[in-house]
């Protein structure tokens, strides 16, 4: 790109205005990485231009030029991803939609039309003020709508209302050629041909740039509570989850955490975890439209739990307490990050969670290392952390990862339930999927992006 750099900068400035074309490396620094643990973080390329368009038309013009000149484009959101998906690994354009953050509500259809650069934090807040509830909550509220859709994010509140793809009813996207497509809309049912919109959700910025979305919202639930249930061992904690989920009540989410780790997370943000007994704990998030419904759920869980011998349970009922618990839970990753070599995102059918946990314990014991785990047990999704320790070396780390991926696969699981493939799991996808599936995916990519200009080297390598 170097030769034509000046010409390209002029063209981009004509489109978005010179204030929004950033060429100095020092002002690009936060766009050159995401939240991937440092030892796994891919390196950013050198020759990069950061562009911040304000409209879909501007995005379209940028892509049209890039496609014509065969210049790579890296769409970035809040850069909170954990697999290097937004890292600009080749020279080209970094495309940030952060200025595109308008939100409109369609109250009659309980939907919002949201621009892709809107952050999760502001969307939750503005929806609340409009009387709506947007339940999805992956841990970093700096994530943007475009990023949440591109990664099909999950998080701690994904049981009752599902993951990101369950909220998206319509998408406006710009293809790598610059063409603008409107997919889906406000329809609750739509069987008109192949569902390209669902194909794009989770495509990690490799097929098109998402500029706007129609998102389903829920009425604000007046009644909610968060239970913390401490246990003396991991097994009883995990066993109880399946029983709770089969009892007919649907919690917002069920999380597994360990006291040692959650205490560090609390300390990290100057808070105190409210339950200090039982090293192995469940966090059960409930909401309801009536007091009775909430009470029924609580009673049902209370009937099931004694069978699994919990130490006790704690009920957070005020919004303030619930928010504090969510904030601490959301800080788990950040509080460990400086010691993390890699965070695995293993996902298995829920009935095999115990097998997965036993295998992690065995691997840790065999290798004389600590492998802290926590995660979305209600979704069969566990995060296993490989930490920097004196006795870890690259060979050992690779061996541990290989072993754990193999265990998950043998249990009918996958290498990632929510973080995605990005740049750092491209070898894992090849092991997880068949050759035919990989072939079909590469053909899809070719059809959307014949010049391979959009986020190259991500998902497919
Ligand atoms: C503390 C912490 C906790 C987390 N917890 C969870 C969790 O519980 N569940 C979970 O699922 N994730 C979690 N994550 C990961 C991350 O927050 C999600 O993957 C999130 O969806 C990424 O959004 P983003 O806007 O930051 O995207 P980025 O990281 O900027 O980008 C992610 C991918 O999306 C693409 N992209 C971004 N915007 C667009 C667009 N407009 N058009 C096309 N492609 C685009 C990028 O190219 C990239 O491939 C966590 C991260 C952190 C740091």
Coordinates of C-alpha atoms and ligand atoms in Angstrom, one line a residue:
X1 CA 0.0 0.0 0.0
X2 CA 2.9 2.4 0.8
X3 CA 3.2 3.7 -2.7
X4 CA -0.4 4.8 -3.0
X5 CA -0.8 5.8 0.6
X6 CA -0.9 9.5 0.0
X7 CA -3.4 9.1 -2.7
X8 CA -5.6 6.9 -0.6
X9 CA -5.4 9.3 2.4
X10 CA -6.7 12.1 0.1
X11 CA -9.6 9.9 -1.1
X12 CA -10.5 8.9 2.4
X13 CA -10.4 12.5 3.6
X14 CA -12.7 13.5 0.8
X15 CA -15.2 10.9 2.0
X16 CA -15.1 11.4 5.8
X17 CA -13.3 14.7 6.3
X18 CA -9.6 15.0 7.3
X19 CA -10.3 15.0 11.1
X20 CA -11.6 11.4 10.8
X21 CA -8.6 9.9 8.9
X22 CA -5.9 9.1 11.5
X23 CA -2.5 8.3 10.2
X24 CA -0.2 8.8 13.2
X25 CA 0.7 5.5 14.8
X26 CA 0.5 6.9 18.3
X27 CA -3.2 7.9 17.8
X28 CA -4.0 4.5 16.4
X29 CA -2.5 2.5 19.3
X30 CA -5.8 1.4 21.0
X31 CA -7.0 0.1 17.6
X32 CA -4.1 -2.2 17.1
X33 CA -5.1 -4.7 19.7
X34 CA -8.1 -6.2 21.4
X35 CA -8.5 -7.9 24.8
X36 CA -6.8 -11.2 23.8
X37 CA -4.3 -12.2 26.5
X38 CA -1.0 -10.7 25.6
X39 CA 0.9 -13.9 24.9
X40 CA -1.8 -14.8 22.3
X41 CA -2.3 -11.4 20.8
X42 CA -1.5 -11.2 17.1
X43 CA 0.8 -8.3 16.0
X44 CA -0.6 -5.4 14.1
X45 CA 0.8 -4.5 10.7
X46 CA 2.7 -1.3 10.2
X47 CA 1.2 0.6 7.3
X48 CA -2.3 1.4 8.6
X49 CA -4.9 4.2 8.2
X50 CA -7.6 4.6 10.7
X51 CA -10.9 5.8 9.3
X52 CA -14.0 6.8 11.2
X53 CA -17.1 7.2 8.9
X54 CA -20.3 8.7 10.0
X55 CA -22.8 7.1 7.7
X56 CA -23.5 3.9 5.7
X57 CA -22.9 5.9 2.5
X58 CA -19.4 6.8 3.7
X59 CA -18.8 3.1 4.6
X60 CA -19.9 2.1 1.2
X61 CA -17.6 4.6 -0.6
X62 CA -14.6 3.5 1.5
X63 CA -15.2 -0.2 0.7
X64 CA -15.8 0.6 -3.0
X65 CA -12.4 2.2 -3.2
X66 CA -10.7 -0.4 -1.1
X67 CA -12.1 -3.2 -3.3
X68 CA -11.0 -1.5 -6.5
X69 CA -7.5 -0.9 -5.2
X70 CA -7.4 -4.2 -3.4
X71 CA -6.6 -2.7 -0.1
X72 CA -7.5 -4.7 3.1
X73 CA -10.0 -3.3 5.5
X74 CA -10.4 -4.3 9.2
X75 CA -13.7 -3.5 10.7
X76 CA -13.3 -2.9 14.5
X77 CA -15.9 -2.5 17.2
X78 CA -15.1 -1.9 20.9
X79 CA -11.9 -4.1 20.6
X80 CA -13.1 -6.2 23.5
X81 CA -12.8 -9.5 21.6
X82 CA -10.7 -12.3 23.0
X83 CA -9.4 -14.0 19.8
X84 CA -7.6 -11.2 17.9
X85 CA -10.6 -10.8 15.5
X86 CA -10.3 -7.1 15.0
X87 CA -6.5 -6.8 15.0
X88 CA -5.3 -5.3 11.7
X89 CA -2.7 -7.9 10.9
X90 CA -2.0 -6.6 7.4
X91 CA -1.4 -3.1 6.1
X92 CA -4.6 -1.3 5.1
X93 CA -7.5 0.5 6.6
X94 CA -8.9 0.2 10.1
X95 CA -12.6 0.9 9.9
X96 CA -14.2 2.1 13.1
X97 CA -17.9 2.9 13.2
X98 CA -17.8 4.5 16.7
X99 CA -19.3 7.7 15.3
X100 CA -22.4 5.7 14.1
X101 CA -24.2 5.3 17.4
X102 CA -27.8 6.4 16.8
X103 CA -30.6 4.5 18.5
X104 CA -34.3 4.7 17.5
X105 CA -37.1 2.8 19.2
X106 CA -40.1 1.3 17.5
X107 CA -42.2 0.9 20.6
X108 CA -45.2 -0.7 18.8
X109 CA -42.9 -3.6 17.6
X110 CA -40.7 -3.6 20.7
X111 CA -37.6 -3.2 18.5
X112 CA -34.8 -0.7 18.3
X113 CA -32.9 0.3 15.1
X114 CA -29.4 0.7 16.3
X115 CA -26.3 1.9 14.5
X116 CA -23.3 -0.5 14.7
X117 CA -21.0 1.8 16.7
X118 CA -23.4 2.0 19.7
X119 CA -21.8 0.5 22.8
X120 CA -23.5 -2.2 24.8
X121 CA -23.4 0.0 27.9
X122 CA -25.2 2.9 26.3
X123 CA -27.7 0.6 24.5
X124 CA -28.7 -1.1 27.8
X125 CA -29.0 2.3 29.5
X126 CA -30.9 4.1 26.7
X127 CA -33.2 1.1 26.3
X128 CA -33.9 1.1 30.1
X129 CA -34.9 4.8 29.9
X130 CA -37.3 4.0 27.1
X131 CA -38.9 1.2 29.3
X132 CA -37.2 -1.7 27.6
X133 CA -34.8 -4.5 28.7
X134 CA -31.9 -5.7 26.6
X135 CA -30.8 -8.7 28.5
X136 CA -27.6 -9.8 26.7
X137 CA -24.6 -9.2 28.9
X138 CA -21.1 -10.3 27.8
X139 CA -18.7 -8.9 30.4
X140 CA -17.4 -5.7 28.7
X141 CA -19.9 -3.0 28.1
X142 CA -17.5 -1.2 25.8
X143 CA -18.4 -3.8 23.1
X144 CA -20.3 -2.3 20.2
X145 CA -23.5 -3.6 18.5
X146 CA -21.5 -4.4 15.3
X147 CA -19.0 -6.4 17.3
X148 CA -21.7 -8.2 19.3
X149 CA -23.4 -9.3 16.1
X150 CA -20.2 -10.2 14.3
X151 CA -19.2 -12.4 17.2
X152 CA -22.7 -13.6 18.1
X153 CA -21.8 -12.8 21.7
X154 CA -23.2 -14.7 24.6
X155 CA -22.4 -13.8 28.3
X156 CA -24.1 -14.3 31.6
X157 CA -27.7 -13.7 30.6
X158 CA -28.1 -16.0 27.6
X159 CA -30.3 -18.8 28.9
X160 CA -33.8 -17.2 28.9
X161 CA -33.5 -14.9 25.9
X162 CA -30.6 -16.6 24.0
X163 CA -27.4 -15.2 22.4
X164 CA -27.0 -12.2 20.1
X165 CA -28.5 -14.0 17.1
X166 CA -31.8 -14.4 18.9
X167 CA -32.2 -10.6 19.1
X168 CA -31.3 -9.6 15.6
X169 CA -34.3 -9.3 13.2
X170 CA -32.8 -7.1 10.5
X171 CA -29.4 -5.9 9.3
X172 CA -28.1 -3.2 7.1
X173 CA -24.7 -4.3 5.8
X174 CA -22.1 -3.0 3.3
X175 CA -20.5 -5.7 1.1
X176 CA -16.8 -5.5 0.4
X177 CA -17.7 -4.2 -3.1
X178 CA -19.5 -1.2 -1.5
X179 CA -23.0 -2.5 -2.2
X180 CA -25.5 -1.9 0.6
X181 CA -27.9 -4.7 1.5
X182 CA -30.9 -4.7 3.8
X183 CA -31.7 -8.1 5.2
X184 CA -34.7 -9.1 7.3
X185 CA -36.5 -6.3 9.0
X186 CA -39.2 -6.1 11.7
X187 CA -40.8 -9.4 10.8
X188 CA -41.3 -12.0 13.4
X189 CA -41.5 -14.7 10.7
X190 CA -39.6 -14.7 7.5
X191 CA -38.9 -17.8 5.3
X192 CA -37.9 -16.0 2.1
X193 CA -35.0 -18.0 0.9
X194 CA -31.6 -18.7 2.5
X195 CA -31.2 -16.7 5.7
X196 CA -28.2 -14.5 4.8
X197 CA -28.7 -12.4 7.8
X198 CA -28.1 -15.3 10.2
X199 CA -25.1 -16.3 8.1
X200 CA -23.6 -12.8 8.7
X201 CA -24.2 -13.0 12.4
X202 CA -21.1 -14.6 13.9
X203 CA -19.0 -14.0 10.7
X204 CA -16.5 -11.9 12.6
X205 CA -16.1 -9.1 10.1
X206 CA -15.1 -11.4 7.2
X207 CA -18.2 -11.2 5.0
X208 CA -19.4 -7.6 5.2
X209 CA -19.5 -4.5 7.4
X210 CA -22.6 -4.3 9.6
X211 CA -23.8 -0.7 9.8
X212 CA -27.2 -1.0 11.5
X213 CA -29.4 -3.6 13.1
X214 CA -33.0 -4.1 14.1
X215 CA -32.9 -5.5 17.6
X216 CA -35.7 -7.1 19.6
X217 CA -36.2 -5.7 23.1
X218 CA -38.2 -7.0 26.0
X219 CA -40.4 -5.1 28.5
X220 CA -38.5 -4.1 31.6
X221 CA -39.0 -6.8 34.2
X222 CA -40.0 -5.2 37.5
X223 CA -38.9 -8.2 39.5
X224 CA -35.5 -9.7 39.6
X225 CA -33.1 -11.4 42.0
X226 CA -29.7 -13.0 42.0
X227 CA -29.0 -16.0 44.1
X228 CA -25.5 -17.0 45.1
X229 CA -25.3 -20.7 46.2
X230 CA -22.1 -21.9 47.7
X231 CA -21.1 -25.6 47.7
X232 CA -18.4 -27.6 49.3
X233 CA -17.4 -29.3 46.0
X234 CA -17.5 -28.6 42.3
X235 CA -19.5 -31.7 41.5
X236 CA -22.6 -30.9 43.5
X237 CA -22.6 -27.4 42.2
X238 CA -22.6 -28.6 38.5
X239 CA -25.0 -31.5 39.1
X240 CA -27.6 -29.2 40.5
X241 CA -27.6 -27.0 37.4
X242 CA -29.1 -29.6 35.1
X243 CA -31.8 -30.4 37.6
X244 CA -32.7 -26.7 38.0
X245 CA -32.8 -26.2 34.2
X246 CA -35.1 -29.2 33.8
X247 CA -37.5 -28.1 36.5
X248 CA -39.6 -25.8 34.3
X249 CA -38.2 -22.5 35.4
X250 CA -36.0 -20.5 33.0
X251 CA -33.3 -18.4 34.7
X252 CA -31.7 -15.5 32.9
X253 CA -28.4 -17.2 33.5
X254 CA -26.6 -19.7 35.6
X255 CA -22.9 -19.1 36.3
X256 CA -20.2 -21.2 38.0
X257 CA -17.5 -19.4 39.9
X258 CA -14.9 -20.2 42.5
X259 CA -14.5 -18.2 45.7
X260 CA -10.7 -17.7 45.3
X261 CA -11.1 -16.1 41.9
X262 CA -14.2 -14.1 42.5
X263 CA -12.6 -12.6 45.7
X264 CA -9.7 -11.4 43.5
X265 CA -12.1 -9.9 41.0
X266 CA -14.0 -8.1 43.8
X267 CA -10.7 -6.7 45.1
X268 CA -9.7 -5.6 41.6
X269 CA -12.6 -3.2 41.6
X270 CA -12.6 -2.4 45.3
X271 CA -15.7 -4.4 46.2
X272 CA -16.4 -7.3 48.5
X273 CA -18.0 -10.6 47.3
X274 CA -21.0 -11.1 49.6
X275 CA -20.7 -14.9 50.2
X276 CA -17.5 -16.0 51.9
X277 CA -18.3 -19.7 52.5
X278 CA -18.2 -22.6 50.0
X279 CA -15.3 -22.5 47.5
X280 CA -17.5 -23.5 44.6
X281 CA -20.5 -21.3 43.9
X282 CA -23.4 -20.9 41.5
X283 CA -24.8 -17.5 40.5
X284 CA -28.4 -17.8 39.5
X285 CA -30.0 -14.8 37.8
X286 CA -33.7 -14.6 37.8
X287 CA -36.3 -12.2 36.5
X288 CA -40.1 -12.2 36.3
X289 CA -43.0 -10.0 35.4
X290 CA -44.8 -10.6 38.7
X291 CA -43.7 -11.0 42.3
X292 CA -45.5 -14.4 42.3
X293 CA -43.6 -15.7 39.3
X294 CA -40.3 -14.7 40.9
X295 CA -41.3 -16.4 44.2
X296 CA -42.3 -19.5 42.3
X297 CA -38.9 -19.7 40.6
X298 CA -37.1 -19.1 43.9
X299 CA -39.2 -21.8 45.7
X300 CA -38.6 -24.3 42.9
X301 CA -34.8 -23.8 43.1
X302 CA -34.9 -24.0 46.9
X303 CA -36.8 -27.3 46.7
X304 CA -34.1 -28.7 44.3
X305 CA -30.9 -27.5 46.0
X306 CA -30.9 -29.4 49.3
X307 CA -30.4 -32.7 47.3
X308 CA -27.0 -31.2 46.4
X309 CA -26.0 -30.1 49.8
X310 CA -25.2 -26.4 49.4
X311 CA -23.7 -24.6 52.4
X312 CA -26.5 -22.0 52.3
X313 CA -27.8 -19.5 49.9
X314 CA -27.7 -15.7 49.6
X315 CA -30.4 -13.7 47.8
X316 CA -29.6 -10.3 46.4
X317 CA -32.8 -8.4 45.9
X318 CA -32.0 -4.7 45.6
X319 CA -30.9 -3.4 42.2
X320 CA -27.8 -2.1 43.8
X321 CA -26.7 -5.5 45.1
X322 CA -27.5 -7.2 41.9
X323 CA -25.5 -4.6 39.9
X324 CA -22.6 -5.0 42.2
X325 CA -22.6 -8.8 41.8
X326 CA -22.7 -8.5 38.0
X327 CA -19.9 -6.0 38.1
X328 CA -17.7 -8.3 40.1
X329 CA -18.6 -11.3 37.9
X330 CA -17.7 -9.2 34.8
X331 CA -14.3 -8.4 36.3
X332 CA -13.2 -12.0 36.6
X333 CA -11.3 -12.0 33.3
X334 CA -9.8 -8.5 33.7
X335 CA -8.6 -9.3 37.3
X336 CA -6.7 -12.4 36.0
X337 CA -5.6 -11.0 32.6
X338 CA -2.0 -10.1 33.5
X339 CA -1.4 -13.7 34.5
X340 CA -3.3 -15.3 31.6
X341 CA -1.5 -17.1 28.7
X342 CA -4.8 -18.2 27.1
X343 CA -8.5 -18.4 27.9
X344 CA -10.3 -21.4 26.4
X345 CA -14.0 -21.2 25.6
X346 CA -14.9 -24.9 25.7
X347 CA -18.5 -25.8 25.1
X348 CA -20.1 -29.2 25.6
X349 CA -23.6 -30.6 25.8
X350 CA -24.8 -29.6 29.4
X351 CA -25.0 -33.2 30.5
X352 CA -21.2 -33.6 29.9
X353 CA -20.1 -30.5 31.9
X354 CA -19.0 -32.7 34.8
X355 CA -16.9 -34.9 32.5
X356 CA -15.3 -31.7 31.1
X357 CA -14.5 -30.4 34.6
X358 CA -13.1 -33.8 35.7
X359 CA -10.9 -33.8 32.6
X360 CA -9.6 -30.3 33.4
X361 CA -8.9 -31.3 37.0
X362 CA -6.9 -34.4 35.7
X363 CA -4.9 -32.3 33.2
X364 CA -4.1 -29.7 35.9
X365 CA -3.0 -32.4 38.4
X366 CA -0.9 -34.3 35.8
X367 CA 0.9 -31.2 34.7
X368 CA 1.3 -29.7 38.2
X369 CA -0.4 -26.5 37.3
X370 CA -3.5 -24.5 38.2
X371 CA -6.2 -24.2 35.6
X372 CA -8.8 -21.8 37.0
X373 CA -12.3 -22.3 35.5
X374 CA -15.5 -20.3 35.6
X375 CA -18.3 -19.7 33.1
X376 CA -21.7 -20.0 31.7
X377 CA -22.6 -23.5 33.0
X378 CA -26.2 -23.0 32.2
X379 CA -25.1 -22.9 28.5
X380 CA -22.5 -25.8 28.8
X381 CA -19.8 -23.2 28.3
X382 CA -16.7 -23.1 30.5
X383 CA -13.7 -20.8 30.4
X384 CA -10.5 -22.6 31.3
X385 CA -7.5 -20.4 32.0
X386 CA -3.9 -21.3 31.4
X387 CA -1.8 -19.0 33.6
X388 CA 1.8 -17.9 33.6
X389 CA 3.6 -20.1 36.1
X390 CA 7.2 -21.0 36.7
X391 CA 6.8 -24.5 35.4
X392 CA 5.0 -23.6 32.1
X393 CA 6.7 -23.6 28.8
X394 CA 5.3 -23.4 25.2
X395 CA 5.5 -27.1 24.6
X396 CA 3.6 -27.8 27.8
X397 CA 0.9 -25.2 27.0
X398 CA 0.3 -26.6 23.6
X399 CA 0.1 -30.1 25.0
X400 CA -2.5 -29.0 27.6
X401 CA -4.6 -27.1 25.0
X402 CA -4.5 -30.1 22.6
X403 CA -5.6 -32.4 25.4
X404 CA -8.5 -30.1 26.5
X405 CA -9.7 -29.5 23.0
X406 CA -9.7 -33.2 22.4
X407 CA -11.7 -33.9 25.6
X408 CA -14.3 -31.3 24.6
X409 CA -14.5 -32.8 21.1
X410 CA -14.9 -36.3 22.4
X411 CA -17.7 -35.1 24.6
X412 CA -19.5 -33.8 21.5
X413 CA -18.3 -30.2 22.1
X414 CA -16.6 -27.4 20.2
X415 CA -13.5 -25.2 20.8
X416 CA -15.6 -22.1 21.1
X417 CA -19.1 -21.3 22.3
X418 CA -19.0 -17.5 22.2
X419 CA -15.5 -15.9 21.7
X420 CA -15.2 -17.1 18.1
X421 CA -12.3 -18.1 15.9
X422 CA -10.7 -14.7 15.1
X423 CA -7.0 -14.9 14.3
X424 CA -5.9 -17.2 17.1
X425 CA -8.1 -20.3 16.7
X426 CA -7.8 -20.8 12.9
X427 CA -6.1 -24.2 13.5
X428 CA -8.9 -25.3 15.9
X429 CA -11.7 -24.6 13.4
X430 CA -9.9 -26.9 10.9
X431 CA -9.9 -29.7 13.5
X432 CA -13.5 -29.1 14.7
X433 CA -15.2 -29.0 11.2
X434 CA -15.1 -31.4 8.3
X435 CA -13.2 -30.6 5.1
X436 CA -16.5 -30.2 3.3
X437 CA -17.7 -27.6 5.8
X438 CA -14.4 -25.7 5.5
X439 CA -14.7 -25.8 1.7
X440 CA -18.3 -24.5 1.8
X441 CA -17.2 -21.7 4.1
X442 CA -14.3 -20.7 1.9
X443 CA -16.7 -20.5 -1.1
X444 CA -19.1 -18.3 0.9
X445 CA -16.2 -16.0 1.7
X446 CA -15.2 -15.9 -1.9
X447 CA -18.7 -15.0 -3.0
X448 CA -19.0 -12.2 -0.5
X449 CA -15.5 -10.9 -0.8
X450 CA -13.9 -12.0 -4.2
X451 CA -10.7 -9.9 -3.6
X452 CA -10.3 -11.1 0.0
X453 CA -10.1 -7.5 1.3
X454 CA -12.2 -7.8 4.4
X455 CA -10.5 -9.0 7.6
X456 CA -8.3 -11.5 5.8
X457 CA -6.8 -14.4 7.8
X458 CA -9.6 -14.4 10.3
X459 CA -11.8 -17.5 10.8
X460 CA -10.3 -19.0 7.6
X461 CA -6.5 -19.0 7.2
Ligands
LIG1 C1 -13.9 -8.7 30.4 C2 -14.5 -9.3 29.2 C3 -15.6 -10.2 29.3 C4 -16.1 -10.8 28.2 N1 -17.2 -11.6 28.3 C5 -17.8 -12.2 27.2 C6 -18.9 -13.0 27.4 O1 -19.3 -13.3 28.5 N2 -19.5 -13.5 26.3 C7 -19.0 -13.2 25.0 O2 -19.6 -13.7 24.0 N3 -17.9 -12.5 24.9 C8 -17.3 -11.9 25.9 N4 -16.2 -11.1 25.8 C9 -15.7 -10.9 24.4 C10 -16.2 -9.6 23.7 O3 -16.7 -8.7 24.6 C11 -17.3 -10.0 22.7 O4 -16.7 -10.9 21.7 C12 -17.9 -8.8 21.9 O5 -19.0 -9.2 21.2 C13 -16.9 -8.1 21.0 O6 -17.5 -6.9 20.6 P1 -16.5 -5.6 20.1 O7 -17.4 -4.5 19.7 O8 -15.6 -5.3 21.2 O9 -15.8 -6.3 18.9 P2 -14.3 -6.2 18.4 O10 -13.5 -7.0 19.4 O11 -13.9 -4.9 18.0 O12 -14.4 -7.1 17.1 C14 -14.8 -8.5 17.2 C15 -15.0 -9.0 15.7 O13 -16.2 -8.3 15.2 C16 -15.8 -7.7 13.9 N5 -16.6 -6.4 13.9 C17 -16.7 -5.5 14.8 N6 -17.5 -4.5 14.4 C18 -18.0 -4.9 13.2 C19 -18.9 -4.4 12.2 N7 -19.5 -3.2 12.4 N8 -19.1 -5.0 11.1 C20 -18.5 -6.2 10.8 N9 -17.6 -6.7 11.7 C21 -17.4 -6.1 12.8 C22 -14.3 -7.5 14.0 O14 -13.7 -7.4 12.7 C23 -13.9 -8.7 14.8 O15 -13.7 -9.8 13.9 C24 -15.6 -10.5 26.9 C25 -14.5 -9.6 26.8 C26 -14.0 -9.1 27.9 C27 -12.8 -8.1 27.7

